[in-house]
Amino acid sequence: MHDFYRLLTSLILIFFLCPIVSAKEPDINQLALIIMQKQSTPESRHQSIEAGRDRALLCSVCHGIDGNSTRPEVPNLAGQNPVYLLDQIEKFSDGRRKNYVMNSLAKDFSSDDKINLAIYYNSMSVKMPTVNNKLATQGKQIYETQCSSCHGMRGTGSISFARIAGQQPIYVFTTLKQFRDNANSDSDKSLKKRNSNIMEPIVKQYSDKELEMISAYIAQLQ
Ligand code: HEC
Ligand code: HEC
């Protein structure tokens, strides 16, 4: 009798755990659907923003209470595409993207926390960072020919691509350098701070100077 209950418990566990395991890396479409459902009525959107604001207190030292970063190496979250935000929070929480603070914070979030934070930050507006105008002018041509097809002419992104307009130039520069250096290295991808099969080949051939120009151009896009 005892064994029967053990077996039954195992079967029930397997039944419930399988969908969780296979849903571990949700794709962008699944995340988009979750965000859409959460904002399906003005009331549910409002509740989500309020709950997100509560949670965001933890984040404000670095990202600012309104999602405008207080430090050059920290990205702005204000106005960011909520599907992109949710995707990145998921990546921090399961370790696909690595940053000590972000990994420790994100692994304690419930699914609801993650969604609410994404919707909250999306509802805030971006404040423009200070930019070196000479560099920015030099970055325009590369941006328009190589980047705008996904991130948009004005850098506003879309449902599946990050908004980059008004992003902190030092953060963008560091991020692009990471993608470039990954593309030019043979070492184990899973140990890298951040991977992207899409971004890595795109920035593979740029010099530091060119990445600086592109980062300045992106930062002044409104
Ligand atoms: C101690 C500072 C610090 C705190 C506190 C912090 N973050 Fe971060 N966050 C960072 C840094 C630094 C990065 C960039 C990591 C990198 O370079 O990849 C980041 C990146 C992110 C990103 C990715 C943004 C992008 O454009 O890709 C999201 C989303 C994010 N944080 C959300 C949060 C949330 C939500 C909280 C609060 C629960 C929080 N962070 C608290 C420092 C912090
Ligand atoms: C084919 C589509 C595509 C093109 C073209 C493209 N990107 Fe991206 N970009 C992406 C995707 C997808 C991501 C998200 C990567 C991830 O999952 O972390 C991204 C992420 C980024 C990020 C990180 C945003 C953040 O908040 O951390 C930056 C910065 C960026 N791209 C800049 C550029 C620049 C500069 C160019 C041109 C040289 C460019 N991208 C061209 C698809 C594209």
CSV table of C-alpha atoms and ligand atoms in Angstrom, one decimal:
chain,number,residue,atom,x,y,z
A,1,MET,CA,0.0,0.0,0.0
A,2,HIS,CA,2.8,2.3,1.0
A,3,ASP,CA,4.6,1.6,-2.4
A,4,PHE,CA,1.4,2.4,-4.3
A,5,TYR,CA,1.2,5.8,-2.7
A,6,ARG,CA,4.9,6.4,-3.5
A,7,LEU,CA,4.3,5.5,-7.1
A,8,LEU,CA,1.2,7.7,-7.3
A,9,THR,CA,3.1,10.7,-5.8
A,10,SER,CA,5.9,10.2,-8.3
A,11,LEU,CA,3.4,10.1,-11.2
A,12,ILE,CA,1.7,13.2,-10.1
A,13,LEU,CA,5.0,15.0,-9.7
A,14,ILE,CA,6.2,14.0,-13.2
A,15,PHE,CA,2.8,15.1,-14.6
A,16,PHE,CA,3.1,18.5,-13.1
A,17,LEU,CA,6.8,19.0,-13.5
A,18,CYS,CA,7.1,18.1,-17.2
A,19,PRO,CA,5.3,21.2,-18.5
A,20,ILE,CA,7.4,23.3,-16.2
A,21,VAL,CA,10.7,21.8,-17.4
A,22,SER,CA,9.8,22.2,-21.1
A,23,ALA,CA,8.6,25.7,-20.5
A,24,LYS,CA,11.9,26.7,-18.9
A,25,GLU,CA,13.0,28.8,-21.9
A,26,PRO,CA,9.8,30.4,-23.1
A,27,ASP,CA,10.1,31.9,-26.6
A,28,ILE,CA,9.4,35.5,-27.4
A,29,ASN,CA,5.9,34.7,-28.7
A,30,GLN,CA,4.9,33.0,-25.4
A,31,LEU,CA,6.2,36.0,-23.5
A,32,ALA,CA,4.4,38.4,-25.8
A,33,LEU,CA,1.2,36.6,-25.1
A,34,ILE,CA,1.6,36.7,-21.3
A,35,ILE,CA,2.3,40.5,-21.5
A,36,MET,CA,-0.7,41.0,-23.7
A,37,GLN,CA,-3.0,39.0,-21.4
A,38,LYS,CA,-1.8,41.0,-18.4
A,39,GLN,CA,-2.7,44.3,-20.1
A,40,SER,CA,-6.0,43.1,-21.7
A,41,THR,CA,-8.1,45.6,-19.7
A,42,PRO,CA,-7.2,49.1,-18.4
A,43,GLU,CA,-7.8,47.8,-14.9
A,44,SER,CA,-5.5,44.8,-15.1
A,45,ARG,CA,-2.8,47.0,-16.7
A,46,HIS,CA,-3.2,49.5,-13.9
A,47,GLN,CA,-3.0,46.8,-11.2
A,48,SER,CA,0.1,45.4,-12.8
A,49,ILE,CA,1.8,48.8,-13.0
A,50,GLU,CA,1.0,49.4,-9.3
A,51,ALA,CA,2.4,46.0,-8.2
A,52,GLY,CA,5.5,46.6,-10.4
A,53,ARG,CA,6.1,50.0,-8.8
A,54,ASP,CA,6.1,48.3,-5.3
A,55,ARG,CA,8.6,45.7,-6.5
A,56,ALA,CA,10.8,48.3,-8.2
A,57,LEU,CA,11.8,49.9,-4.9
A,58,LEU,CA,14.5,47.2,-4.8
A,59,CYS,CA,15.8,48.2,-8.2
A,60,SER,CA,15.8,52.0,-7.8
A,61,VAL,CA,19.3,52.4,-6.3
A,62,CYS,CA,20.7,51.4,-9.7
A,63,HIS,CA,17.9,51.8,-12.3
A,64,GLY,CA,16.2,54.9,-10.7
A,65,ILE,CA,12.6,54.6,-9.4
A,66,ASP,CA,11.3,55.7,-12.8
A,67,GLY,CA,13.6,53.3,-14.7
A,68,ASN,CA,16.1,56.0,-15.6
A,69,SER,CA,19.5,54.7,-14.6
A,70,THR,CA,21.6,56.5,-12.0
A,71,ARG,CA,24.9,55.0,-13.2
A,72,PRO,CA,26.5,54.9,-16.6
A,73,GLU,CA,27.1,51.1,-16.6
A,74,VAL,CA,23.4,50.4,-15.7
A,75,PRO,CA,20.8,50.4,-18.4
A,76,ASN,CA,17.7,52.5,-18.5
A,77,LEU,CA,14.6,50.4,-18.2
A,78,ALA,CA,12.1,53.2,-18.8
A,79,GLY,CA,10.0,52.9,-22.0
A,80,GLN,CA,11.7,49.6,-22.8
A,81,ASN,CA,9.7,47.0,-24.7
A,82,PRO,CA,8.0,44.9,-22.0
A,83,VAL,CA,8.5,41.6,-23.9
A,84,TYR,CA,12.2,42.3,-24.1
A,85,LEU,CA,12.3,43.2,-20.4
A,86,LEU,CA,10.5,40.0,-19.4
A,87,ASP,CA,12.8,37.9,-21.6
A,88,GLN,CA,16.0,39.4,-20.0
A,89,ILE,CA,14.6,39.0,-16.4
A,90,GLU,CA,14.0,35.3,-17.3
A,91,LYS,CA,17.5,35.1,-18.6
A,92,PHE,CA,18.9,36.5,-15.4
A,93,SER,CA,16.8,34.3,-13.3
A,94,ASP,CA,17.8,31.0,-15.0
A,95,GLY,CA,21.5,32.2,-15.5
A,96,ARG,CA,21.5,32.4,-19.3
A,97,ARG,CA,22.6,36.1,-18.8
A,98,LYS,CA,25.1,36.7,-16.1
A,99,ASN,CA,25.5,39.6,-13.6
A,100,TYR,CA,26.0,38.9,-9.9
A,101,VAL,CA,23.4,41.3,-8.6
A,102,MET,CA,20.8,40.7,-11.3
A,103,ASN,CA,21.1,36.9,-11.0
A,104,SER,CA,20.6,37.0,-7.2
A,105,LEU,CA,17.6,39.4,-7.4
A,106,ALA,CA,15.9,37.8,-10.3
A,107,LYS,CA,15.9,34.2,-9.0
A,108,ASP,CA,13.7,35.2,-6.1
A,109,PHE,CA,10.9,36.7,-8.3
A,110,SER,CA,7.6,35.0,-8.9
A,111,SER,CA,6.3,34.9,-12.4
A,112,ASP,CA,3.9,37.7,-11.5
A,113,ASP,CA,6.7,39.9,-10.2
A,114,LYS,CA,8.6,39.6,-13.4
A,115,ILE,CA,5.6,40.5,-15.6
A,116,ASN,CA,4.6,43.4,-13.3
A,117,LEU,CA,8.1,44.8,-13.3
A,118,ALA,CA,8.3,44.6,-17.1
A,119,ILE,CA,4.9,46.4,-17.5
A,120,TYR,CA,5.8,49.0,-14.9
A,121,TYR,CA,9.1,50.0,-16.5
A,122,ASN,CA,7.5,50.1,-20.0
A,123,SER,CA,5.0,52.6,-18.7
A,124,MET,CA,7.7,55.1,-17.6
A,125,SER,CA,9.4,57.7,-20.0
A,126,VAL,CA,13.1,57.8,-20.9
A,127,LYS,CA,15.2,60.8,-20.0
A,128,MET,CA,17.9,61.6,-22.5
A,129,PRO,CA,21.4,60.9,-21.3
A,130,THR,CA,24.3,63.4,-22.1
A,131,VAL,CA,26.0,62.6,-25.4
A,132,ASN,CA,29.1,63.5,-27.3
A,133,ASN,CA,27.6,65.0,-30.4
A,134,LYS,CA,30.6,64.7,-32.7
A,135,LEU,CA,30.8,61.0,-32.1
A,136,ALA,CA,27.1,60.6,-32.5
A,137,THR,CA,27.2,62.2,-36.0
A,138,GLN,CA,29.9,59.7,-37.0
A,139,GLY,CA,27.8,56.8,-35.9
A,140,LYS,CA,24.7,57.7,-37.9
A,141,GLN,CA,25.6,55.9,-41.1
A,142,ILE,CA,26.5,52.5,-39.6
A,143,TYR,CA,23.4,52.6,-37.4
A,144,GLU,CA,21.0,53.4,-40.3
A,145,THR,CA,22.5,50.8,-42.6
A,146,GLN,CA,23.2,47.9,-40.2
A,147,CYS,CA,21.0,48.3,-37.2
A,148,SER,CA,17.7,50.0,-38.1
A,149,SER,CA,16.2,47.0,-39.8
A,150,CYS,CA,15.5,45.4,-36.4
A,151,HIS,CA,15.8,48.3,-33.9
A,152,GLY,CA,14.0,50.8,-36.1
A,153,MET,CA,15.2,54.1,-37.7
A,154,ARG,CA,14.5,55.9,-34.4
A,155,GLY,CA,15.8,53.1,-32.2
A,156,THR,CA,12.4,52.3,-30.7
A,157,GLY,CA,12.5,48.6,-31.4
A,158,SER,CA,9.4,46.5,-31.7
A,159,ILE,CA,7.6,43.7,-30.1
A,160,SER,CA,10.5,41.4,-30.4
A,161,PHE,CA,13.5,43.8,-30.5
A,162,ALA,CA,14.9,45.9,-27.7
A,163,ARG,CA,14.3,49.7,-27.7
A,164,ILE,CA,17.8,51.2,-27.7
A,165,ALA,CA,17.0,55.0,-28.3
A,166,GLY,CA,18.2,57.0,-25.3
A,167,GLN,CA,20.1,54.1,-23.8
A,168,GLN,CA,23.1,54.8,-21.6
A,169,PRO,CA,26.1,55.1,-24.0
A,170,ILE,CA,28.6,53.4,-21.7
A,171,TYR,CA,26.2,50.5,-21.1
A,172,VAL,CA,25.6,50.1,-24.8
A,173,PHE,CA,29.3,50.3,-25.6
A,174,THR,CA,30.1,47.6,-23.0
A,175,THR,CA,27.3,45.4,-24.3
A,176,LEU,CA,28.3,45.7,-27.9
A,177,LYS,CA,31.9,44.9,-27.0
A,178,GLN,CA,30.8,41.8,-25.2
A,179,PHE,CA,28.9,40.6,-28.3
A,180,ARG,CA,31.8,41.4,-30.5
A,181,ASP,CA,34.4,39.6,-28.3
A,182,ASN,CA,32.1,36.5,-28.0
A,183,ALA,CA,32.0,36.4,-31.8
A,184,ASN,CA,35.7,36.5,-32.0
A,185,SER,CA,36.4,33.9,-29.3
A,186,ASP,CA,36.2,30.1,-29.4
A,187,SER,CA,35.7,29.6,-25.6
A,188,ASP,CA,32.6,28.1,-24.1
A,189,LYS,CA,29.5,30.2,-24.8
A,190,SER,CA,27.7,29.1,-21.7
A,191,LEU,CA,30.4,30.9,-19.6
A,192,LYS,CA,29.9,34.2,-21.3
A,193,LYS,CA,28.1,37.0,-19.5
A,194,ARG,CA,25.7,37.4,-22.4
A,195,ASN,CA,25.1,35.6,-25.7
A,196,SER,CA,23.1,36.4,-28.8
A,197,ASN,CA,23.2,34.4,-32.0
A,198,ILE,CA,21.7,37.4,-33.7
A,199,MET,CA,23.8,40.3,-32.4
A,200,GLU,CA,27.2,38.6,-32.3
A,201,PRO,CA,27.8,38.2,-36.0
A,202,ILE,CA,26.4,41.7,-36.7
A,203,VAL,CA,29.1,43.5,-34.5
A,204,LYS,CA,31.9,41.0,-35.1
A,205,GLN,CA,34.0,43.3,-37.4
A,206,TYR,CA,33.7,46.7,-35.5
A,207,SER,CA,36.6,48.5,-33.8
A,208,ASP,CA,36.2,50.0,-30.3
A,209,LYS,CA,36.1,53.4,-32.0
A,210,GLU,CA,33.2,52.4,-34.3
A,211,LEU,CA,31.3,50.9,-31.3
A,212,GLU,CA,31.8,54.1,-29.4
A,213,MET,CA,30.3,56.1,-32.4
A,214,ILE,CA,27.3,53.8,-32.7
A,215,SER,CA,26.7,54.0,-28.9
A,216,ALA,CA,26.7,57.8,-29.0
A,217,TYR,CA,24.3,57.8,-32.0
A,218,ILE,CA,21.9,55.5,-30.2
A,219,ALA,CA,22.0,57.5,-27.0
A,220,GLN,CA,20.8,60.7,-28.7
A,221,LEU,CA,17.9,59.1,-30.6
A,222,GLN,CA,14.6,60.2,-29.1
B,1,HEC,C1,23.2,47.1,-7.8
B,1,HEC,C2,22.7,47.6,-9.0
B,1,HEC,C3,21.4,47.0,-9.6
B,1,HEC,C4,20.2,46.7,-8.9
B,1,HEC,C5,19.8,46.9,-7.5
B,1,HEC,C6,19.3,46.2,-10.0
B,1,HEC,N1,20.0,46.1,-11.2
B,1,HEC,FE1,19.2,45.5,-13.0
B,1,HEC,N2,21.0,45.8,-13.9
B,1,HEC,C7,22.1,46.2,-13.2
B,1,HEC,C8,23.3,46.2,-14.2
B,1,HEC,C9,24.7,46.6,-13.9
B,1,HEC,C10,22.7,45.7,-15.4
B,1,HEC,C11,23.5,45.4,-16.7
B,1,HEC,C12,24.1,44.0,-16.6
B,1,HEC,C13,24.9,43.8,-17.8
B,1,HEC,O1,25.9,44.5,-18.1
B,1,HEC,O2,24.6,42.8,-18.6
B,1,HEC,C14,21.3,45.4,-15.2
B,1,HEC,C15,20.4,45.0,-16.1
B,1,HEC,C16,19.1,44.8,-16.0
B,1,HEC,C17,18.1,44.5,-17.0
B,1,HEC,C18,18.5,44.2,-18.5
B,1,HEC,C19,18.2,45.5,-19.2
B,1,HEC,C20,18.6,45.5,-20.7
B,1,HEC,O3,18.5,46.6,-21.3
B,1,HEC,O4,19.0,44.5,-21.2
B,1,HEC,C21,16.9,44.4,-16.4
B,1,HEC,C22,15.6,44.1,-17.1
B,1,HEC,C23,17.1,44.7,-15.0
B,1,HEC,N3,18.4,45.0,-14.8
B,1,HEC,C24,16.0,44.7,-14.1
B,1,HEC,C25,16.2,45.0,-12.8
B,1,HEC,C26,15.2,44.9,-11.8
B,1,HEC,C27,13.7,44.6,-12.1
B,1,HEC,C28,15.7,45.2,-10.6
B,1,HEC,C29,15.1,45.2,-9.2
B,1,HEC,C30,14.4,44.0,-8.8
B,1,HEC,C31,17.1,45.5,-10.8
B,1,HEC,N4,17.4,45.3,-12.1
B,1,HEC,C32,18.0,45.8,-9.8
B,1,HEC,C33,22.3,46.7,-11.9
B,1,HEC,C34,21.3,46.6,-11.0
B,2,HEC,C1,18.5,41.0,-37.2
B,2,HEC,C2,18.0,41.9,-36.1
B,2,HEC,C3,19.0,42.8,-35.4
B,2,HEC,C4,19.9,43.7,-36.0
B,2,HEC,C5,20.1,44.0,-37.5
B,2,HEC,C6,20.6,44.4,-34.9
B,2,HEC,N1,20.1,43.9,-33.7
B,2,HEC,FE1,20.7,44.5,-31.9
B,2,HEC,N2,19.5,43.1,-31.0
B,2,HEC,C7,18.8,42.2,-31.7
B,2,HEC,C8,18.3,41.2,-30.7
B,2,HEC,C9,17.4,40.0,-31.0
B,2,HEC,C10,18.7,41.6,-29.4
B,2,HEC,C11,18.5,40.9,-28.1
B,2,HEC,C12,19.7,40.0,-27.7
B,2,HEC,C13,19.4,39.2,-26.5
B,2,HEC,O1,18.6,38.3,-26.5
B,2,HEC,O2,20.1,39.5,-25.5
B,2,HEC,C14,19.5,42.8,-29.6
B,2,HEC,C15,20.1,43.5,-28.6
B,2,HEC,C16,20.8,44.7,-28.8
B,2,HEC,C17,21.4,45.5,-27.8
B,2,HEC,C18,21.2,45.3,-26.3
B,2,HEC,C19,20.1,46.1,-25.7
B,2,HEC,C20,20.0,46.2,-24.2
B,2,HEC,O3,19.2,46.9,-23.7
B,2,HEC,O4,20.8,45.5,-23.6
B,2,HEC,C21,22.0,46.5,-28.3
B,2,HEC,C22,22.7,47.7,-27.7
B,2,HEC,C23,21.9,46.4,-29.8
B,2,HEC,N3,21.2,45.2,-30.0
B,2,HEC,C24,22.4,47.2,-30.7
B,2,HEC,C25,22.5,46.9,-32.1
B,2,HEC,C26,23.3,47.7,-33.0
B,2,HEC,C27,24.2,48.8,-32.7
B,2,HEC,C28,23.1,47.1,-34.2
B,2,HEC,C29,23.8,47.4,-35.6
B,2,HEC,C30,25.2,47.5,-35.6
B,2,HEC,C31,22.1,46.1,-34.1
B,2,HEC,N4,21.8,46.0,-32.7
B,2,HEC,C32,21.6,45.3,-35.1
B,2,HEC,C33,18.5,42.2,-33.0
B,2,HEC,C34,19.2,42.9,-34.0
